[in-house]
Structure formats: C-alpha cells, structure tokens
Coordinates of C-alpha atoms in Angstrom, one line a residue:
Chain A
G435 CA 21.7 13.3 122.4
K436 CA 20.3 16.6 121.2
N437 CA 22.7 18.6 123.3
E438 CA 26.0 19.8 121.9
Y439 CA 28.2 18.3 124.6
D440 CA 28.1 15.2 126.8
L441 CA 29.6 17.3 129.6
L442 CA 29.9 21.0 130.3
V443 CA 32.1 22.1 133.2
I444 CA 31.6 25.6 134.5
G445 CA 34.9 26.6 136.2
G446 CA 38.4 25.7 135.2
G447 CA 40.0 25.1 138.5
S448 CA 41.3 22.0 140.3
G449 CA 38.0 20.2 140.3
G450 CA 36.6 21.4 137.0
L451 CA 39.7 20.6 134.9
A452 CA 40.1 17.2 136.5
C453 CA 36.5 16.3 135.8
A454 CA 36.7 17.6 132.2
K455 CA 39.9 15.8 131.4
E456 CA 38.7 12.5 132.8
A457 CA 35.5 12.7 130.8
A458 CA 37.4 13.5 127.6
Q459 CA 39.7 10.6 128.3
L460 CA 36.6 8.4 128.4
G461 CA 35.9 9.6 124.9
R462 CA 33.2 12.1 125.6
K463 CA 32.6 15.5 124.1
V464 CA 33.5 18.0 126.8
A465 CA 33.6 21.8 127.1
V466 CA 34.9 24.0 129.9
L467 CA 34.0 27.5 130.7
D468 CA 36.5 29.5 132.8
Y469 CA 36.3 33.2 133.7
V470 CA 38.0 35.3 136.3
D471 CA 36.2 38.4 137.5
P472 CA 38.9 40.9 138.4
S473 CA 39.2 41.5 142.2
P474 CA 38.1 44.9 143.5
Q475 CA 41.7 46.0 143.2
G476 CA 41.7 44.8 139.5
T477 CA 43.8 41.7 139.8
T478 CA 43.0 38.9 137.4
W479 CA 44.7 35.7 136.2
G480 CA 44.6 32.7 133.8
L481 CA 43.2 29.2 133.6
G482 CA 43.7 26.9 136.5
G483 CA 41.5 28.2 139.3
T484 CA 42.4 29.3 142.8
C485 CA 45.0 26.7 143.7
V486 CA 47.2 27.5 140.7
N487 CA 46.8 31.3 140.6
V488 CA 45.9 32.6 144.1
G489 CA 46.2 29.7 146.4
C490 CA 48.3 26.6 147.1
I491 CA 51.0 27.2 144.5
P492 CA 52.0 30.8 145.0
K493 CA 51.4 30.4 148.8
K494 CA 53.8 27.4 149.0
L495 CA 56.4 29.1 146.9
M496 CA 56.4 32.2 149.0
H497 CA 56.4 30.1 152.2
Q498 CA 59.5 28.4 150.7
A499 CA 61.0 31.8 150.1
A500 CA 60.6 32.6 153.8
L501 CA 62.0 29.3 154.9
L502 CA 65.1 29.9 152.8
G503 CA 65.5 33.1 154.7
S504 CA 65.6 31.2 157.9
A505 CA 67.9 28.7 156.5
L506 CA 70.3 31.4 155.5
K507 CA 70.3 32.6 159.1
D508 CA 70.9 29.0 160.3
A509 CA 73.7 28.5 157.8
Q510 CA 76.2 30.5 159.7
H511 CA 76.1 27.9 162.5
Y512 CA 76.9 25.2 160.0
G513 CA 80.0 27.0 158.7
W514 CA 78.6 29.1 155.9
N515 CA 80.0 32.6 155.6
I516 CA 76.9 34.7 154.8
A517 CA 76.9 38.4 155.7
Q518 CA 74.0 39.1 158.0
P519 CA 71.4 40.5 157.9
V520 CA 70.3 39.0 154.6
H521 CA 67.9 41.0 152.5
H522 CA 64.9 40.0 150.4
T523 CA 63.7 41.6 147.2
W524 CA 59.9 41.1 146.8
S525 CA 59.9 41.8 143.1
V526 CA 62.4 39.1 142.3
M527 CA 60.4 36.5 144.2
A528 CA 57.1 37.8 142.8
Q529 CA 58.2 37.7 139.2
A530 CA 59.6 34.2 139.5
V531 CA 56.4 32.9 141.2
Q532 CA 54.1 34.7 138.8
N533 CA 56.0 33.4 135.8
Y534 CA 55.7 29.9 137.1
V535 CA 52.0 30.3 137.6
K536 CA 51.7 31.6 134.1
S537 CA 53.5 28.5 132.8
L538 CA 50.9 26.4 134.7
N539 CA 48.1 28.4 133.0
W540 CA 49.6 27.6 129.7
G541 CA 50.2 23.9 130.6
H542 CA 46.5 23.5 131.5
R543 CA 45.6 25.2 128.2
V544 CA 47.7 22.8 126.2
Q545 CA 46.3 19.9 128.1
L546 CA 42.7 20.8 127.4
Q547 CA 43.4 21.4 123.7
D548 CA 45.4 18.1 123.5
K549 CA 42.6 16.2 125.1
K550 CA 40.1 17.8 122.7
V551 CA 38.3 19.6 125.5
K552 CA 36.6 22.8 124.1
Y553 CA 37.6 25.8 126.2
F554 CA 35.7 29.0 126.5
N555 CA 37.1 32.0 128.3
M556 CA 33.6 33.0 129.3
K557 CA 31.4 33.7 132.3
G558 CA 28.6 31.2 132.4
S559 CA 25.0 31.5 133.6
F560 CA 22.2 29.0 133.3
A561 CA 19.5 29.6 130.7
D562 CA 17.8 26.2 131.4
P563 CA 19.0 22.9 133.0
H564 CA 20.9 21.9 129.9
T565 CA 21.9 25.2 128.5
V566 CA 24.4 27.8 129.7
R567 CA 25.0 31.2 128.3
G568 CA 28.6 32.2 128.1
L569 CA 29.7 35.8 128.0
T570 CA 33.2 37.0 127.0
K571 CA 34.9 40.0 128.6
A572 CA 33.9 42.0 125.5
G573 CA 30.3 41.0 125.9
K574 CA 30.1 38.4 123.1
E575 CA 27.6 35.6 123.9
T576 CA 27.8 31.9 123.1
I577 CA 25.1 29.3 124.0
V578 CA 26.4 25.9 125.1
S579 CA 24.2 22.9 125.7
A580 CA 25.1 19.7 127.4
D581 CA 23.6 16.5 128.7
N582 CA 25.4 16.9 132.0
I583 CA 26.7 20.1 133.7
V584 CA 29.2 20.3 136.5
I585 CA 29.4 23.5 138.5
A586 CA 32.9 24.0 139.8
T587 CA 33.2 27.8 140.1
G588 CA 34.9 27.7 143.5
G589 CA 35.0 30.7 145.8
R590 CA 36.5 34.2 146.2
P591 CA 37.7 36.0 149.3
K592 CA 35.1 37.9 151.3
F593 CA 35.5 41.5 152.3
P594 CA 34.4 42.5 155.8
T595 CA 31.1 44.4 155.5
H596 CA 31.0 46.6 158.6
I597 CA 34.5 48.2 158.4
A598 CA 34.6 51.6 156.7
G599 CA 37.3 51.6 154.0
A600 CA 37.7 47.9 154.0
L601 CA 36.7 47.4 150.3
Q602 CA 38.3 50.6 149.1
Y603 CA 41.7 50.2 150.7
G604 CA 42.2 46.6 151.6
I605 CA 43.4 43.7 149.5
T606 CA 42.9 40.0 149.7
S607 CA 45.0 36.9 148.9
D608 CA 43.7 37.4 145.3
D609 CA 45.9 40.5 145.1
L610 CA 48.8 39.7 147.5
F611 CA 50.3 37.0 145.2
W612 CA 50.2 39.3 142.2
L613 CA 51.7 42.4 143.7
K614 CA 54.7 43.5 141.7
E615 CA 56.0 45.6 144.5
S616 CA 56.5 44.7 148.2
P617 CA 53.4 45.0 150.4
G618 CA 55.6 46.6 153.0
K619 CA 54.2 46.8 156.6
T620 CA 51.2 44.5 156.3
L621 CA 48.2 43.7 158.5
P622 CA 46.6 40.4 157.5
S623 CA 43.3 39.9 159.3
F624 CA 41.9 37.8 160.8
N625 CA 42.5 34.5 162.3
L626 CA 42.0 32.1 159.5
Y627 CA 44.7 29.9 158.1
V628 CA 45.1 32.2 155.1
S629 CA 46.1 35.2 157.3
L630 CA 48.4 33.1 159.4
E631 CA 50.2 31.6 156.3
C632 CA 50.5 35.0 154.7
A633 CA 51.7 36.7 157.9
G634 CA 54.1 33.8 158.3
F635 CA 55.9 34.2 155.0
L636 CA 55.6 38.0 155.0
T637 CA 57.5 38.1 158.4
G638 CA 59.9 35.5 157.0
I639 CA 61.0 37.7 154.1
G640 CA 61.6 40.5 156.5
L641 CA 58.4 42.6 156.4
D642 CA 56.8 44.2 159.5
T643 CA 53.7 42.2 159.9
A644 CA 50.8 42.2 162.4
V645 CA 47.8 39.8 162.5
M646 CA 44.6 41.0 164.0
M647 CA 42.7 38.3 165.7
R648 CA 39.2 38.6 167.1
S649 CA 39.1 35.3 168.9
I650 CA 40.8 32.0 168.5
P651 CA 43.5 31.4 165.9
L652 CA 43.0 28.9 163.1
R653 CA 39.2 29.2 163.4
G654 CA 37.4 27.7 160.5
F655 CA 40.4 25.8 159.3
D656 CA 38.5 22.6 159.5
Q657 CA 34.8 23.1 159.3
A658 CA 34.0 19.5 160.3
S659 CA 35.6 19.6 163.7
M660 CA 36.1 22.3 166.3
E661 CA 38.9 24.8 166.6
Y662 CA 42.3 23.2 167.1
L663 CA 42.9 25.2 170.3
Q664 CA 46.1 23.6 171.3
M665 CA 47.7 23.2 167.9
A666 CA 46.6 26.7 166.9
S667 CA 48.2 28.4 169.8
L668 CA 51.5 26.5 169.3
V669 CA 51.6 27.7 165.7
T670 CA 50.9 31.3 166.6
E671 CA 53.3 31.2 169.6
H672 CA 56.0 30.2 167.2
M673 CA 55.1 33.0 164.8
E674 CA 55.1 35.5 167.6
S675 CA 58.6 34.4 168.8
Y676 CA 59.8 35.0 165.2
G677 CA 58.5 38.5 164.9
T678 CA 54.9 38.5 163.8
K679 CA 52.9 40.8 166.0
F680 CA 49.5 39.5 167.1
L681 CA 46.8 41.9 168.0
K682 CA 44.7 39.6 170.0
R683 CA 41.0 40.1 170.8
C684 CA 40.9 43.2 168.6
F685 CA 38.8 44.0 165.7
P686 CA 39.1 46.8 163.2
T687 CA 36.5 49.5 162.9
K688 CA 37.8 51.6 160.0
V689 CA 40.6 51.9 157.4
E690 CA 41.5 55.4 156.1
K691 CA 44.0 56.6 153.6
L692 CA 46.7 58.9 154.9
E693 CA 48.4 61.7 152.9
S694 CA 51.5 59.6 152.6
N695 CA 49.3 57.0 150.8
R696 CA 49.7 54.6 153.8
L697 CA 46.7 53.2 155.5
Q698 CA 45.6 54.1 159.0
V699 CA 43.7 51.3 160.7
T700 CA 41.6 51.9 163.8
W701 CA 40.5 49.0 166.0
K702 CA 38.9 48.1 169.3
N703 CA 40.9 46.2 171.8
T704 CA 38.2 44.2 173.6
D705 CA 40.5 43.2 176.4
L706 CA 41.4 46.8 177.4
G707 CA 38.2 48.3 176.1
T708 CA 40.3 50.9 174.2
E709 CA 40.5 52.1 170.7
E710 CA 43.9 51.9 169.0
T711 CA 45.4 52.9 165.7
D712 CA 48.5 52.2 163.6
S713 CA 49.5 52.8 160.0
F714 CA 50.3 50.2 157.5
D715 CA 51.3 49.9 153.8
T716 CA 48.9 47.1 153.2
V717 CA 45.8 45.7 154.8
M718 CA 44.9 42.2 153.7
W719 CA 41.5 40.7 154.6
A720 CA 41.3 37.0 155.2
V721 CA 37.8 36.7 156.6
G722 CA 36.6 33.7 154.7
R723 CA 35.7 32.8 151.2
A724 CA 32.3 33.1 149.6
P725 CA 31.1 30.6 146.9
D726 CA 31.1 32.1 143.4
T727 CA 27.4 31.5 142.6
K728 CA 25.9 35.0 142.3
T729 CA 25.9 35.2 138.5
L730 CA 25.2 31.6 137.7
N731 CA 21.5 32.0 137.7
L732 CA 21.0 29.0 139.9
E733 CA 17.4 30.1 140.9
T734 CA 16.3 29.9 137.3
V735 CA 17.1 26.2 137.1
G736 CA 16.3 25.4 140.7
V737 CA 19.7 24.4 142.0
K738 CA 19.4 24.5 145.8
T739 CA 22.0 26.3 147.9
N740 CA 22.6 26.4 151.7
S741 CA 20.8 29.6 152.9
E742 CA 23.6 30.4 155.4
T743 CA 26.7 29.7 153.4
G744 CA 25.4 30.1 149.9
K745 CA 27.1 26.9 148.8
I746 CA 25.5 24.4 146.5
I747 CA 23.9 21.4 148.3
V748 CA 25.0 18.1 146.9
D749 CA 24.5 14.5 147.9
A750 CA 27.2 11.8 148.2
S751 CA 27.4 11.5 144.4
E752 CA 27.9 15.3 144.0
A753 CA 24.4 15.6 142.5
T754 CA 22.5 18.9 143.0
S755 CA 18.8 19.2 143.4
V756 CA 18.5 19.3 139.6
P757 CA 19.0 16.1 137.6
H758 CA 22.1 16.1 135.4
I759 CA 23.5 19.1 137.2
Y760 CA 26.4 18.3 139.6
A761 CA 28.8 20.4 141.7
I762 CA 32.3 19.8 143.0
G763 CA 35.0 21.6 144.9
D764 CA 34.9 24.7 147.0
I765 CA 31.4 25.6 145.8
T766 CA 29.8 22.6 147.5
E767 CA 28.3 22.6 151.0
G768 CA 30.0 20.5 153.6
R769 CA 33.1 19.6 151.6
P770 CA 36.7 20.5 152.4
E771 CA 38.0 23.5 150.5
L772 CA 41.0 21.6 149.2
T773 CA 42.5 20.9 145.8
P774 CA 43.0 17.1 146.1
T775 CA 39.5 16.4 147.2
A776 CA 38.1 18.6 144.4
I777 CA 40.3 16.7 141.9
A778 CA 39.4 13.3 143.2
A779 CA 35.7 14.1 143.3
G780 CA 35.9 15.4 139.7
K781 CA 37.6 12.3 138.4
L782 CA 35.2 10.0 140.2
L783 CA 32.2 11.9 139.0
A784 CA 33.4 11.6 135.4
Q785 CA 33.9 7.9 135.9
R786 CA 30.4 7.5 137.4
L787 CA 28.8 9.5 134.6
F788 CA 30.7 8.0 131.6
G789 CA 32.7 5.1 132.9
R790 CA 31.3 2.0 134.5
S791 CA 32.1 3.0 138.0
A792 CA 29.8 3.5 141.0
E793 CA 32.6 4.6 143.3
L794 CA 31.8 7.6 145.5
M795 CA 34.3 10.1 146.8
D796 CA 35.5 9.3 150.3
Y797 CA 35.8 12.6 152.3
D798 CA 36.9 10.8 155.5
N799 CA 40.4 11.2 156.9
V800 CA 41.6 13.8 154.4
P801 CA 45.1 14.9 155.4
T802 CA 45.9 18.6 155.3
T803 CA 48.6 21.0 156.3
V804 CA 48.8 24.7 157.2
F805 CA 52.0 26.1 155.8
T806 CA 52.8 28.6 158.6
P807 CA 56.5 29.0 159.3
L808 CA 56.3 26.1 161.6
E809 CA 53.9 23.8 159.7
Y810 CA 51.0 22.0 161.1
G811 CA 49.9 18.8 159.4
C812 CA 47.1 16.6 160.4
V813 CA 44.9 13.6 159.3
G814 CA 41.8 12.2 160.9
L815 CA 40.0 13.5 164.0
S816 CA 41.1 16.4 166.2
E817 CA 41.2 15.7 169.9
E818 CA 38.1 17.8 170.4
A819 CA 36.1 15.9 167.7
A820 CA 37.2 12.5 169.0
V821 CA 36.1 13.5 172.5
Q822 CA 32.8 14.6 171.1
R823 CA 32.3 11.5 169.1
H824 CA 33.5 8.8 171.5
G825 CA 33.7 10.4 174.9
S826 CA 36.9 11.3 176.7
D827 CA 36.9 8.0 178.6
N828 CA 37.1 6.1 175.3
I829 CA 40.0 7.8 173.7
E830 CA 43.7 8.0 174.5
V831 CA 45.8 10.9 173.5
F832 CA 49.5 10.3 173.1
H833 CA 51.8 13.3 172.7
A834 CA 55.3 14.5 172.6
Y835 CA 57.4 17.7 172.4
Y836 CA 60.4 17.0 170.3
K837 CA 63.4 18.8 168.9
P838 CA 64.4 18.5 165.2
L839 CA 68.0 17.5 164.9
E840 CA 68.6 20.4 162.5
F841 CA 67.5 22.9 165.1
T842 CA 70.3 21.9 167.6
V843 CA 73.4 23.2 165.8
A844 CA 71.4 26.2 164.5
E845 CA 70.4 27.0 168.1
R846 CA 66.8 27.3 167.1
D847 CA 63.9 27.2 169.6
A848 CA 61.9 24.1 169.3
T849 CA 59.4 24.8 172.0
Q850 CA 56.4 24.5 169.7
C851 CA 57.5 21.3 167.9
Y852 CA 54.9 19.0 169.0
M853 CA 52.8 16.0 168.0
K854 CA 49.8 14.2 169.2
M855 CA 47.9 11.1 168.3
V856 CA 44.3 10.3 169.2
C857 CA 43.4 6.6 169.5
L858 CA 40.5 4.6 170.6
R859 CA 41.1 3.2 174.0
E860 CA 39.4 -0.1 173.6
R861 CA 40.4 -3.4 171.8
E862 CA 42.8 -2.8 168.8
Q863 CA 43.3 0.9 169.8
R864 CA 42.6 2.2 166.3
I865 CA 44.3 5.5 165.5
L866 CA 41.7 8.2 165.0
G867 CA 43.9 11.2 164.3
L868 CA 47.5 12.4 164.0
H869 CA 48.6 16.0 164.5
F870 CA 52.1 17.2 163.8
I871 CA 53.7 20.6 164.2
G872 CA 57.2 20.9 162.8
P873 CA 59.3 21.3 159.7
N874 CA 57.9 19.6 156.6
A875 CA 54.7 18.6 158.3
G876 CA 53.0 17.9 155.0
E877 CA 55.6 15.4 154.0
V878 CA 55.5 13.8 157.4
I879 CA 51.7 13.4 157.6
Q880 CA 51.2 12.1 154.0
G881 CA 52.4 8.6 154.7
F882 CA 50.5 8.3 157.9
A883 CA 47.3 9.2 156.0
L884 CA 47.6 5.8 154.3
G885 CA 48.0 4.1 157.7
I886 CA 44.9 5.7 159.0
K887 CA 43.0 4.8 155.8
C888 CA 44.0 1.2 156.4
G889 CA 42.8 1.3 160.0
A890 CA 46.2 1.3 161.6
T891 CA 46.3 0.7 165.3
Y892 CA 48.5 1.9 168.1
P893 CA 50.2 -1.5 168.5
Q894 CA 50.9 -1.6 164.8
L895 CA 52.5 1.8 165.0
M896 CA 54.6 0.7 167.9
K897 CA 55.9 -2.2 165.7
T898 CA 56.7 0.2 162.9
V899 CA 60.4 1.0 163.0
G900 CA 61.3 4.7 162.8
I901 CA 63.8 6.2 160.3
H902 CA 66.7 7.9 162.1
P903 CA 67.4 10.7 162.4
T904 CA 64.1 12.3 161.4
C905 CA 61.2 14.2 163.1
A906 CA 58.7 11.7 161.7
E907 CA 60.2 8.8 163.6
E908 CA 59.0 10.4 166.9
V909 CA 55.5 9.5 165.8
T910 CA 56.4 5.8 166.0
K911 CA 57.7 6.3 169.5
L912 CA 54.6 8.2 171.0
H913 CA 53.9 6.7 174.4
I914 CA 53.3 9.4 176.9
T915 CA 49.5 10.0 177.3
K916 CA 47.9 13.2 178.2
R917 CA 45.9 11.3 180.8
S918 CA 49.1 10.4 182.7
G919 CA 50.1 14.0 183.2
L920 CA 53.7 13.1 182.7
D921 CA 56.2 15.4 181.0
A922 CA 55.9 14.8 177.3
T923 CA 59.4 16.2 176.3
V924 CA 61.4 13.7 174.2
T925 CA 65.0 13.3 175.2
G926 CA 67.6 12.9 172.4
C927 CA 69.2 9.6 171.5
Chain B
M348 CA 50.8 45.5 108.8
G349 CA 50.8 41.7 108.8
W350 CA 53.4 39.4 110.2
E351 CA 57.0 39.0 109.0
E352 CA 59.6 36.2 109.1
T353 CA 63.3 36.5 109.7
Q354 CA 65.8 33.6 109.8
V355 CA 68.8 33.5 112.1
R356 CA 71.5 31.0 113.1
G357 CA 73.0 30.7 116.6
Y358 CA 72.3 32.2 120.0
D359 CA 73.9 35.6 119.6
E360 CA 72.1 36.3 116.3
F361 CA 68.9 35.2 117.9
V362 CA 69.2 37.5 120.9
R363 CA 70.3 40.5 118.7
T364 CA 67.3 39.9 116.4
A365 CA 64.8 39.6 119.3
Q366 CA 66.1 42.8 120.8
R367 CA 65.7 44.6 117.5
Y368 CA 62.0 43.6 117.4
H369 CA 61.4 44.5 121.1
G370 CA 57.8 45.8 121.6
R371 CA 56.3 43.5 118.9
P372 CA 54.9 40.0 119.6
I373 CA 57.8 37.6 118.8
F374 CA 57.3 33.9 118.0
A375 CA 60.3 31.7 117.5
L376 CA 60.9 28.2 116.2
F377 CA 64.2 26.6 117.2
C378 CA 65.4 23.7 115.0
G379 CA 68.6 21.8 114.4
D380 CA 71.0 22.9 111.7
K381 CA 70.3 21.8 108.1
D382 CA 72.8 20.1 105.9
A383 CA 73.7 21.0 102.3
E384 CA 70.5 19.2 101.1
G385 CA 68.5 21.3 103.5
R386 CA 67.8 18.4 105.8
S387 CA 68.0 18.9 109.6
W388 CA 69.9 16.5 111.8
C389 CA 66.8 16.6 114.1
P390 CA 64.1 14.3 112.7
D391 CA 61.4 15.9 114.9
C392 CA 62.2 19.3 113.5
V393 CA 61.8 17.9 110.0
T394 CA 58.3 16.8 111.0
A395 CA 57.4 20.0 112.9
E396 CA 58.5 22.7 110.4
P397 CA 55.8 22.2 107.7
V398 CA 53.1 22.0 110.4
V399 CA 54.2 25.3 111.9
R400 CA 54.6 27.0 108.5
K401 CA 51.1 26.0 107.6
E402 CA 49.8 27.9 110.7
L403 CA 51.8 31.0 110.2
H404 CA 49.0 32.8 108.5
N405 CA 47.3 32.8 112.0
L406 CA 50.0 35.0 113.4
P407 CA 48.7 38.3 114.8
D408 CA 49.4 41.5 112.9
E409 CA 52.7 43.2 113.7
S410 CA 54.2 40.0 115.0
V411 CA 57.6 38.6 114.1
F412 CA 58.4 35.0 113.4
I413 CA 62.0 34.1 114.0
Y414 CA 63.2 30.9 112.5
C415 CA 66.3 30.0 114.4
L416 CA 68.8 27.2 113.6
V417 CA 70.5 26.4 116.9
G418 CA 73.6 24.6 115.7
D419 CA 74.9 21.2 115.0
R420 CA 74.0 18.0 117.0
A421 CA 77.1 18.1 119.1
Y422 CA 76.5 21.8 120.1
W423 CA 72.9 21.0 121.0
K424 CA 73.8 17.9 123.1
D425 CA 76.0 20.0 125.3
P426 CA 74.0 20.6 128.4
N427 CA 75.5 24.0 128.9
N428 CA 74.8 25.5 125.5
E429 CA 73.4 29.1 125.6
F430 CA 69.9 28.1 124.4
R431 CA 69.6 25.6 127.3
R432 CA 71.2 27.9 129.8
N433 CA 69.7 31.2 129.0
L434 CA 66.4 30.5 127.2
K435 CA 65.8 27.3 129.2
L436 CA 65.1 25.3 126.1
T437 CA 64.8 21.6 126.8
G438 CA 64.5 20.2 123.3
V439 CA 64.3 20.9 119.6
P440 CA 62.0 21.7 118.0
T441 CA 60.7 24.3 120.4
L442 CA 58.1 26.8 119.3
L443 CA 57.6 29.7 121.7
K444 CA 56.1 33.1 122.3
Y445 CA 59.1 35.1 123.4
G446 CA 59.0 36.7 126.8
T447 CA 56.1 34.4 128.0
P448 CA 56.0 30.9 129.5
Q449 CA 54.0 29.8 126.4
K450 CA 55.8 27.2 124.4
L451 CA 55.4 23.9 122.6
V452 CA 58.2 21.4 122.8
E453 CA 59.0 18.4 120.5
E454 CA 55.9 16.3 119.6
E455 CA 53.6 19.2 120.8
C456 CA 54.9 21.0 117.6
F457 CA 53.4 18.3 115.4
K458 CA 49.9 19.3 116.4
A459 CA 48.4 22.0 114.2
E460 CA 45.7 22.9 116.8
L461 CA 48.3 23.5 119.5
V462 CA 50.4 25.6 117.1
R463 CA 47.3 27.6 116.1
M464 CA 46.4 28.1 119.8
L465 CA 49.9 29.4 120.6
F466 CA 49.7 31.9 117.7
T467 CA 46.2 33.1 118.4
E468 CA 45.5 33.0 122.1
D469 CA 46.5 35.4 124.8

C-alpha cells in the first residue's frame, strides 16, 4: 500500500509488543512507538510497559522478598539457626529488582530488532487515521504512516484530586518500585489490590505500614463482578494479624510536609466522626489507573472513548470506531487490566489482520491472583456474580478452611486459609468459579482454569485424585456447602 | 576524543583495565584464546569478531572497547571460572556494555544490527 508500514503499534507494553512481534513473524512491516512520560516525581523507565517496569514483575519480586522474610522466621522451627530479628536492606533488593527489569527492557529491545520491527522511542499522536506523529524527548518529529494502527498505550496511576498536597508529596506504584532508598513508614491508599499488595510486601520486609480504606477492601479488583467481600476481608484480616495497620472507613483530607521532611497526613475517620493525623515517610496513592489517551489526539481521528472511564471503546475484534484502528490492553473499555489477556488479544489481532485466522479473544474465565502476603487466586465467577446471574437457589457454594502442612511446624496461623467453589446446582453441576486463599494461590489456580475452560463439573472434580500433601488437593475434596451451615474446617489426615 | 581499544587476557587483567577506565562507557568482547596462528578455539568467536569490528566506528565518543581473551577451552568449560561466577557470562562470544544488563551472547553477536544497537542506543 501507500503507507510506510503494514502495522504501527503505539505503546510497547505487554499487548503492543506481542501484537507487533506476531505481525512481524507473519512477514509484515511493523513499527512500534514507545514512550514513557516521567511520573510527577520524575520516575521513568525503558521498553516493556507497565508489567515489566512498574507492575507485575517488580511487584512479584518484592512480594517474594517479603515471603522470604517470613520463611526466615519459620526456619527456626525447622531447625535452622538464624539470629532473630532478621533485617532487610531495601537498596539491595531494589537494585537487584531494577537490574532485572533493565535486562528485560534490553531483552525486548533485542527481540524487536531481531524480528525486524522498527522501534521509535517517541510519543505518538494521530495526524490522520493512517498517520501518527512521533515526538522524541528532545522534540524531534517523525511521521509514520501505516495501513493498520493498534493503540496499546495502557494506563498510569491516578492521583486523588481533592486532597491538598496529594500530587506534590505523594508517590504512586510508578515510583515505589524505582526508589533507591527505603520508603520507610508508608501509607498506601486506598483499598485497591495495588495498595494491598504493596502494603503486604512493605510490611513483610519490616516497614511500618498503614493502609487507609474508605470502604470495602479489594474494591475494583474485578470490574466485571462485584466486590469479593468475603475473600477480601480474609486477605486483609491476615495482613492485619501480620502487622499492617488498617485505617478503616477513613479518607485523607490533606498531606503536608514537615520540617523533618516527613509527611503529615490528616484524615477523617467516618466511624468516629473525628479528624486524625499521623506522620509518614512516604504516602503512596493507589486510587485507580487512568487510560493514557490524553495526548493521542483521538478526537482528531474520531476514535470513540467511554465518557466515564476515558477508555477506548472496542468491539469483540478489538476494533475501534475508526476502520483500521484497533486497541488492546489496559486502554480498552470493559477488558481486564491484565498482561496475559493483553498479550493474547495482541497475538490474535495480528493473526486476524495478517494471518488467516478469524479467532476472537475469549475474555471469559480469565484466572487471576492478588499477591498479598496470603495470596488470593481465582477463576470464573465470584459467588456474588453467580447469584446475580443464576439466582441463589440455582447455585451451590462449597467451601473449606484448611491448614497448609508447612504452617503446622512453623506454628503459623492459618485462620484465613480458605477456598470456595461455586457450582450450578442442576444437572451436571458445572463449576462456575473457584476461589483460593493461601500460599502459591496463583500456582494452585492455574491448572483449575483449564478445568473450568473445559466445562468441568463437580462430579468430575470429585473423581479427580488429589496430590498429597498439598493445599491444592483440598479443592478436590470440597464437599461442605454454605447452604448446610456446617463447620467448614478441614481436619488433617 | 573518539573511542579507543585495549586488549587484555584473563579475568584479573580485565577487571584492572575496566577499573582504570571507570567513568567512561566500556564495551567488552569476550572471546576464547587464540593459537599461534591467531585462530580461536571458539568457532562462534571467529565468526563474531569481524562483525563486531566492522561496527566499532559506531562507538560513542570517549568510550573504551576492551577485547578480552578469556582463556583456553578447558578454563572456559569450568563452570566456576571467574568470568562465569563474577561477570555472569554464560557463553563466548559475549559482547556487553559494562555495568549494564545490555549484552549480546553467541549468535546474537553475528548480527550487525544488534551490535550497532548495543553500541549506539541508551
């Protein structure tokens, strides 16, 4: 065609890179634009998007750092001679994590070059439906034209708007993972999974941490279904018992800087109707993520966005309101904000555009995990969503409180280790959803996601032999229903 | 001032030389020792060296290119040799930007565009 490229991808994150590489593999001429606007605190990073730089990867590594701290405490019970208390040095962890992330940036760079994908470290904006203007940090402009354009610019953390000092003195996850020095006494706010995960590992490495929560914990974790009330409170109960302070039903009104350079936070306690203050070294906002569309110039080309969320509206084939312009990943309305779905959607899109495929992305039954100190993994419907969809008479909820074997010798409290499975009550009793709180929840749930995808039923699960001794095997033994009201505590073997 | 090359042999000499040029961008190519006829025991190094040399003119000003012979085949095969242990090298040839995670290993060094990218991009 008359355009320079077959495909131009704006945004070099999980979705964008997957789409670009797939298209290049299909023999197409592909270009990628990636650019990171520094955070208000000045943090910036390399190629790879949120997951690699300020999301999944550093998060999971820091979560692991915290888990190792717990393991060191447990180790004594198992015979190890380790002087207590054990201390953690933030800068050692941070440097190791940051170096690994940088190696991923480089790895992506090499992959793009190797697959002959043209890479521009530039900020893109639409000039017309087939033309994008790219601007370097230094202000140099390049015009790129393509037959097809995929928008995959993702999102960035929001800052609260009505709290004085929030922007000036607070940081977000964008900054937390790149701190060279310890954040010290930290206040992650509010009650989204990001603040819980961060509070979890910060507490785990020994920092004094408090989470401010306006309402229900884990709100907004899954936009498709309602708040996971039960699971969320178990997760936060566990965190509380391990030292994270929760300021429940409170919301901050202002942040001020003290002479000592610490931050004074003032908040309203809606329960007591009082105003309270405390000082912190760091205030981290986790109030949601906003789609990165402001500078794309979408209005010029007519790409429609959701008026409330600002996200790009797409159909089942990831097409926007403008022909030949598509969008994938966090930027899209109604889609999960997850790396694997962005990657899969990107690959399938490339296959539909340039391969001979008609396969659409299946967004149903996407498994996920929150990496709080006691992890919460799930796949399928929440209990609330199942009740809404089928009616409480038509579903059966099996559940169990269990104790991981490893917790016994270590004398660890397993009160919040819990699982529940939501099934249809009629006929084959198809499994609608599985929820697991416990160690390695992500590893446990992954295999069951295949089962749910294949339409597994409760009788089939009961015929599945468990692996012993594991936590996962308790899933195959679920038999106490919520309906029965019986004690759901599992006894040992 | 343009770029300059220096040749070293063995881990200790490499480390001393890298320290001497501290503060300047340092690029290093690690290859297997060469015999009396100037042929390396490492066939991939034989392929990679001319490709790398052809791109040297792309090195940024002030940078140093260290050409390092690691040792004989037996030394290299030892999983505990200092290059593997301390520099985390996994194979020869390795071309890297010292002090960063940016590196090219084995067949990656055969590709001129990747070598150029390593030399010119941040």
